Amino acid sequence: MFRRTVASSASVPKRLLSAYDSDSRVAAFRLLLEDTADDASDINELWKSFMAMGQAELASIPIEDLYKLARIIVAENDVWEGDDDSKHKALLLGKHVEEILSELRRRSPPQSEVENSHCSSLAAIAKALRGNIDDAVETFSLPRPTTRSRDFWTYHTFLHIFMSLCTFASPSQALSFYADHEYSVFYGASGGRRIMRLLARFLRTVRDPIQLLASQHARRGFETSSKLGRAMLLGFCHGKLPNDALAVFAWLNDNRIGLTHSQRHALIHCLVDAEMFEKANDLF
């Protein structure tokens, strides 16, 4: 029955979604949702189909599909990728997240700690994307249950708050947040690489990284500056900035902060890539 109504989203004239009858609009949305879960290139059409539905139609959408839509929107990859309209993209994405959150809140209260955690993450993400950073950080600090799905939400909440701080706040605020939370989000190679790429891009905008690191050391102490210094070193290595990486390494040495084997290897690899072989040999 469902497939007879709309056999495939490819056969749906997407510009006519809003002209469908109620059942067809719901069916079209759910098919687009399945397609976009596999190929995120059609997010705009998916969002248009969601917004084309009235309140009664939205009420018929299973809560699992609302969370699936939220995951697709939250994982949108290019919102912070460095072009001039990042701030505009963030504000628009934040509005989308708030729309989903509003629909979730119209349903019955969260039925479990996990659902409550997901809603808290969505609320923090929406606040971060709209520039309400203090509220976002306060929401993010709420305790979360330990589940497999926690990884996705914790990672993306961290990502959006960190990049919002990079965009709307100061370098010291952004890097302080990073140092306080980075340990909880490096849960996979691709996620770690994305964070490193964004961190490296952000570090290029920091005028005096060693002065910033020293001020964090004075204000926040050894543990925070240790995590931050190692993260900055990896960020500079990832960004192929060997001289900055060496400057951070020297600061870490001066403050008796060691590196792990993988961190030292990343620095050596960066120096070799830059043909700074003598400096690389000194690290063996």
Tab-separated table of C-alpha atoms in Angstrom:
chain	number	residue	atom	x	y	z
A	1	MET	CA	0.000	0.000	0.000
A	2	PHE	CA	2.733	2.430	1.024
A	3	ARG	CA	4.813	1.654	-2.032
A	4	ARG	CA	1.798	1.926	-4.318
A	5	THR	CA	1.142	5.413	-3.071
A	6	VAL	CA	4.685	6.594	-3.858
A	7	ALA	CA	6.900	3.923	-5.380
A	8	SER	CA	10.142	5.846	-5.008
A	9	SER	CA	11.224	9.331	-4.045
A	10	ALA	CA	12.867	9.544	-7.473
A	11	SER	CA	9.363	9.466	-9.011
A	12	VAL	CA	8.121	12.302	-6.767
A	13	PRO	CA	8.086	15.754	-8.424
A	14	LYS	CA	9.630	17.315	-5.324
A	15	ARG	CA	8.417	20.835	-6.066
A	16	LEU	CA	4.858	19.444	-5.806
A	17	LEU	CA	5.217	17.879	-2.354
A	18	SER	CA	3.055	20.549	-0.738
A	19	ALA	CA	0.252	19.845	-3.245
A	20	TYR	CA	-0.145	16.198	-2.200
A	21	ASP	CA	-2.959	15.014	-0.035
A	22	SER	CA	-2.127	14.358	3.605
A	23	ASP	CA	-1.253	10.653	3.295
A	24	SER	CA	0.950	11.276	0.275
A	25	ARG	CA	2.866	14.094	1.977
A	26	VAL	CA	3.647	11.820	4.909
A	27	ALA	CA	4.621	8.957	2.558
A	28	ALA	CA	6.822	11.261	0.460
A	29	PHE	CA	8.578	12.582	3.565
A	30	ARG	CA	9.291	9.089	4.876
A	31	LEU	CA	10.708	7.953	1.522
A	32	LEU	CA	12.903	11.045	1.270
A	33	LEU	CA	14.020	10.377	4.829
A	34	GLU	CA	15.163	6.874	3.869
A	35	ASP	CA	16.914	8.152	0.735
A	36	THR	CA	18.661	11.007	2.540
A	37	ALA	CA	19.891	8.682	5.293
A	38	ASP	CA	21.936	6.985	2.543
A	39	ASP	CA	22.772	10.129	0.532
A	40	ALA	CA	22.860	13.456	2.378
A	41	SER	CA	22.872	15.495	-0.845
A	42	ASP	CA	19.086	15.951	-0.706
A	43	ILE	CA	18.776	17.540	2.730
A	44	ASN	CA	17.054	20.652	1.379
A	45	GLU	CA	14.313	18.613	-0.305
A	46	LEU	CA	13.900	16.512	2.824
A	47	TRP	CA	13.506	19.633	4.929
A	48	LYS	CA	10.978	21.148	2.512
A	49	SER	CA	8.894	17.971	2.705
A	50	PHE	CA	8.982	18.103	6.520
A	51	MET	CA	7.866	21.736	6.594
A	52	ALA	CA	5.108	21.075	4.017
A	53	MET	CA	3.222	18.889	6.490
A	54	GLY	CA	0.541	20.259	8.775
A	55	GLN	CA	0.270	19.583	12.494
A	56	ALA	CA	-1.976	16.549	12.102
A	57	GLU	CA	0.435	15.029	9.561
A	58	LEU	CA	3.448	15.705	11.773
A	59	ALA	CA	1.672	13.992	14.649
A	60	SER	CA	1.521	10.808	12.554
A	61	ILE	CA	5.299	10.709	12.043
A	62	PRO	CA	6.862	8.094	14.376
A	63	ILE	CA	9.178	9.572	16.971
A	64	GLU	CA	11.994	7.356	15.594
A	65	ASP	CA	11.693	9.197	12.267
A	66	LEU	CA	11.950	12.558	14.020
A	67	TYR	CA	15.199	11.446	15.633
A	68	LYS	CA	16.405	10.105	12.285
A	69	LEU	CA	15.703	13.513	10.721
A	70	ALA	CA	17.494	15.195	13.623
A	71	ARG	CA	20.566	13.004	13.107
A	72	ILE	CA	20.706	13.897	9.397
A	73	ILE	CA	20.345	17.632	10.058
A	74	VAL	CA	22.791	17.673	12.984
A	75	ALA	CA	25.427	15.764	10.984
A	76	GLU	CA	25.286	18.288	8.104
A	77	ASN	CA	28.948	18.472	7.141
A	78	ASP	CA	29.542	21.842	5.535
A	79	VAL	CA	28.007	24.252	8.044
A	80	TRP	CA	31.386	25.064	9.648
A	81	GLU	CA	33.636	24.379	6.675
A	82	GLY	CA	35.166	27.806	6.437
A	83	ASP	CA	33.350	29.833	3.821
A	84	ASP	CA	32.221	33.369	4.541
A	85	ASP	CA	28.595	32.492	5.287
A	86	SER	CA	29.272	29.945	8.052
A	87	LYS	CA	27.442	32.165	10.544
A	88	HIS	CA	24.360	32.363	8.315
A	89	LYS	CA	24.403	28.595	7.732
A	90	ALA	CA	24.703	27.980	11.468
A	91	LEU	CA	21.746	30.235	12.280
A	92	LEU	CA	19.605	28.507	9.632
A	93	LEU	CA	20.591	25.023	10.804
A	94	GLY	CA	19.835	26.062	14.379
A	95	LYS	CA	16.339	27.062	13.319
A	96	HIS	CA	15.866	23.618	11.718
A	97	VAL	CA	16.976	21.863	14.908
A	98	GLU	CA	14.587	24.008	16.973
A	99	GLU	CA	11.688	23.018	14.680
A	100	ILE	CA	12.427	19.314	15.241
A	101	LEU	CA	12.840	19.852	18.974
A	102	SER	CA	9.500	21.687	19.122
A	103	GLU	CA	7.783	18.749	17.440
A	104	LEU	CA	9.424	16.299	19.848
A	105	ARG	CA	8.253	18.390	22.795
A	106	ARG	CA	4.664	18.294	21.546
A	107	ARG	CA	4.713	14.545	22.077
A	108	SER	CA	4.668	12.887	25.473
A	109	PRO	CA	7.688	13.610	27.728
A	110	PRO	CA	10.832	11.540	27.006
A	111	GLN	CA	10.204	7.945	27.989
A	112	SER	CA	13.752	7.119	29.100
A	113	GLU	CA	17.003	8.675	30.226
A	114	VAL	CA	18.379	8.073	26.735
A	115	GLU	CA	15.544	9.978	25.039
A	116	ASN	CA	15.936	12.768	27.572
A	117	SER	CA	19.652	12.875	26.790
A	118	HIS	CA	18.962	13.132	23.062
A	119	CYS	CA	16.571	16.031	23.631
A	120	SER	CA	19.155	17.757	25.845
A	121	SER	CA	21.755	17.349	23.106
A	122	LEU	CA	19.406	18.759	20.478
A	123	ALA	CA	18.633	21.714	22.745
A	124	ALA	CA	22.349	22.385	23.267
A	125	ILE	CA	23.041	22.122	19.532
A	126	ALA	CA	20.201	24.496	18.656
A	127	LYS	CA	21.463	27.034	21.203
A	128	ALA	CA	25.039	26.758	19.962
A	129	LEU	CA	24.052	27.190	16.324
A	130	ARG	CA	22.015	30.287	17.203
A	131	GLY	CA	24.948	31.765	19.145
A	132	ASN	CA	23.502	31.229	22.664
A	133	ILE	CA	26.751	29.670	23.784
A	134	ASP	CA	26.544	29.978	27.572
A	135	ASP	CA	23.165	28.210	27.575
A	136	ALA	CA	24.509	25.561	25.194
A	137	VAL	CA	27.511	24.819	27.420
A	138	GLU	CA	25.288	24.618	30.499
A	139	THR	CA	22.970	22.156	28.730
A	140	PHE	CA	25.908	20.084	27.454
A	141	SER	CA	27.209	19.613	31.000
A	142	LEU	CA	24.090	17.659	32.002
A	143	PRO	CA	24.852	14.015	32.864
A	144	ARG	CA	24.310	11.530	30.059
A	145	PRO	CA	23.684	7.789	30.197
A	146	THR	CA	26.284	5.471	28.730
A	147	THR	CA	24.887	3.959	25.543
A	148	ARG	CA	26.169	3.319	22.029
A	149	SER	CA	23.996	6.158	20.683
A	150	ARG	CA	25.604	8.524	23.198
A	151	ASP	CA	28.642	8.726	20.960
A	152	PHE	CA	26.795	10.380	18.078
A	153	TRP	CA	25.031	12.970	20.205
A	154	THR	CA	27.969	13.796	22.469
A	155	TYR	CA	30.301	14.120	19.493
A	156	HIS	CA	28.018	16.419	17.485
A	157	THR	CA	27.029	18.484	20.511
A	158	PHE	CA	30.713	19.022	21.237
A	159	LEU	CA	31.440	19.816	17.581
A	160	HIS	CA	28.718	22.451	17.234
A	161	ILE	CA	29.473	24.140	20.564
A	162	PHE	CA	33.208	24.218	19.840
A	163	MET	CA	32.758	25.640	16.345
A	164	SER	CA	30.164	28.101	17.602
A	165	LEU	CA	32.720	29.341	20.142
A	166	CYS	CA	35.293	29.610	17.335
A	167	THR	CA	32.805	31.653	15.285
A	168	PHE	CA	30.992	33.773	17.867
A	169	ALA	CA	33.420	33.962	20.836
A	170	SER	CA	37.139	34.348	21.607
A	171	PRO	CA	40.011	31.907	20.964
A	172	SER	CA	40.591	31.448	24.701
A	173	GLN	CA	36.926	30.515	25.282
A	174	ALA	CA	36.954	28.085	22.359
A	175	LEU	CA	40.177	26.384	23.385
A	176	SER	CA	39.186	26.238	27.070
A	177	PHE	CA	36.016	24.392	26.103
A	178	TYR	CA	38.039	22.100	23.839
A	179	ALA	CA	40.478	21.256	26.623
A	180	ASP	CA	37.641	20.535	29.056
A	181	HIS	CA	35.707	18.216	26.745
A	182	GLU	CA	37.855	16.751	23.970
A	183	TYR	CA	38.528	13.518	25.836
A	184	SER	CA	34.864	12.521	25.540
A	185	VAL	CA	34.463	12.754	21.780
A	186	PHE	CA	37.363	11.102	19.948
A	187	TYR	CA	35.428	7.926	19.353
A	188	GLY	CA	36.349	7.119	15.763
A	189	ALA	CA	38.911	7.814	13.082
A	190	SER	CA	36.638	9.856	10.809
A	191	GLY	CA	35.229	11.894	13.689
A	192	GLY	CA	38.701	12.524	15.061
A	193	ARG	CA	39.976	13.645	11.652
A	194	ARG	CA	37.127	16.087	11.232
A	195	ILE	CA	37.752	17.646	14.638
A	196	MET	CA	41.473	17.872	13.849
A	197	ARG	CA	40.756	19.536	10.504
A	198	LEU	CA	38.491	22.126	12.104
A	199	LEU	CA	40.932	22.667	14.989
A	200	ALA	CA	43.817	23.150	12.542
A	201	ARG	CA	41.820	25.691	10.553
A	202	PHE	CA	40.883	27.550	13.711
A	203	LEU	CA	44.469	27.596	15.040
A	204	ARG	CA	45.561	29.450	11.888
A	205	THR	CA	43.500	32.403	13.143
A	206	VAL	CA	45.159	32.503	16.594
A	207	ARG	CA	47.633	35.357	16.598
A	208	ASP	CA	49.983	34.144	19.366
A	209	PRO	CA	49.314	30.482	20.249
A	210	ILE	CA	52.166	30.237	22.775
A	211	GLN	CA	50.957	33.289	24.676
A	212	LEU	CA	47.454	31.827	24.669
A	213	LEU	CA	48.780	28.499	25.943
A	214	ALA	CA	50.814	30.219	28.660
A	215	SER	CA	47.795	32.235	29.811
A	216	GLN	CA	45.687	29.078	29.997
A	217	HIS	CA	48.452	27.429	32.032
A	218	ALA	CA	48.482	30.348	34.477
A	219	ARG	CA	44.675	30.484	34.757
A	220	ARG	CA	43.620	26.844	34.511
A	221	GLY	CA	46.625	24.875	35.738
A	222	PHE	CA	48.719	21.921	34.615
A	223	GLU	CA	46.035	19.408	33.644
A	224	THR	CA	44.077	21.745	31.352
A	225	SER	CA	47.155	23.256	29.711
A	226	SER	CA	48.606	19.755	29.182
A	227	LYS	CA	45.515	18.618	27.267
A	228	LEU	CA	45.307	21.886	25.385
A	229	GLY	CA	48.994	21.931	24.471
A	230	ARG	CA	48.911	18.390	23.114
A	231	ALA	CA	45.742	19.142	21.154
A	232	MET	CA	47.287	22.314	19.689
A	233	LEU	CA	50.387	20.364	18.691
A	234	LEU	CA	48.266	17.779	16.863
A	235	GLY	CA	46.203	20.546	15.262
A	236	PHE	CA	49.312	22.274	13.928
A	237	CYS	CA	50.669	18.952	12.678
A	238	HIS	CA	47.387	18.200	10.915
A	239	GLY	CA	47.446	21.682	9.393
A	240	LYS	CA	51.036	21.151	8.178
A	241	LEU	CA	52.422	24.012	10.260
A	242	PRO	CA	55.697	22.502	11.518
A	243	ASN	CA	57.181	25.662	13.029
A	244	ASP	CA	54.092	26.281	15.143
A	245	ALA	CA	54.051	22.612	16.144
A	246	LEU	CA	57.717	22.852	17.212
A	247	ALA	CA	57.005	26.015	19.217
A	248	VAL	CA	54.226	24.203	21.109
A	249	PHE	CA	56.505	21.175	21.573
A	250	ALA	CA	59.211	23.427	23.072
A	251	TRP	CA	56.659	24.968	25.440
A	252	LEU	CA	55.475	21.527	26.509
A	253	ASN	CA	59.079	20.451	27.140
A	254	ASP	CA	59.811	23.578	29.163
A	255	ASN	CA	56.807	22.777	31.336
A	256	ARG	CA	57.717	19.069	31.645
A	257	ILE	CA	54.657	17.928	29.735
A	258	GLY	CA	55.395	14.762	27.768
A	259	LEU	CA	53.869	13.387	24.570
A	260	THR	CA	52.351	10.007	23.876
A	261	HIS	CA	53.965	7.807	21.238
A	262	SER	CA	51.277	8.715	18.685
A	263	GLN	CA	51.629	12.447	19.368
A	264	ARG	CA	55.402	12.281	18.939
A	265	HIS	CA	54.934	10.258	15.750
A	266	ALA	CA	52.540	12.906	14.380
A	267	LEU	CA	55.146	15.613	15.027
A	268	ILE	CA	57.916	13.598	13.381
A	269	HIS	CA	55.702	12.908	10.365
A	270	CYS	CA	54.886	16.636	10.071
A	271	LEU	CA	58.577	17.575	10.193
A	272	VAL	CA	59.545	14.934	7.632
A	273	ASP	CA	56.793	16.161	5.291
A	274	ALA	CA	58.274	19.649	5.597
A	275	GLU	CA	61.781	18.218	4.901
A	276	MET	CA	62.957	19.345	8.339
A	277	PHE	CA	64.911	16.124	8.727
A	278	GLU	CA	67.400	17.312	11.344
A	279	LYS	CA	64.588	18.458	13.641
A	280	ALA	CA	62.787	15.144	13.066
A	281	ASN	CA	65.935	13.154	13.922
A	282	ASP	CA	66.247	15.028	17.219
A	283	LEU	CA	62.928	13.497	18.312
A	284	PHE	CA	64.089	9.877	17.987
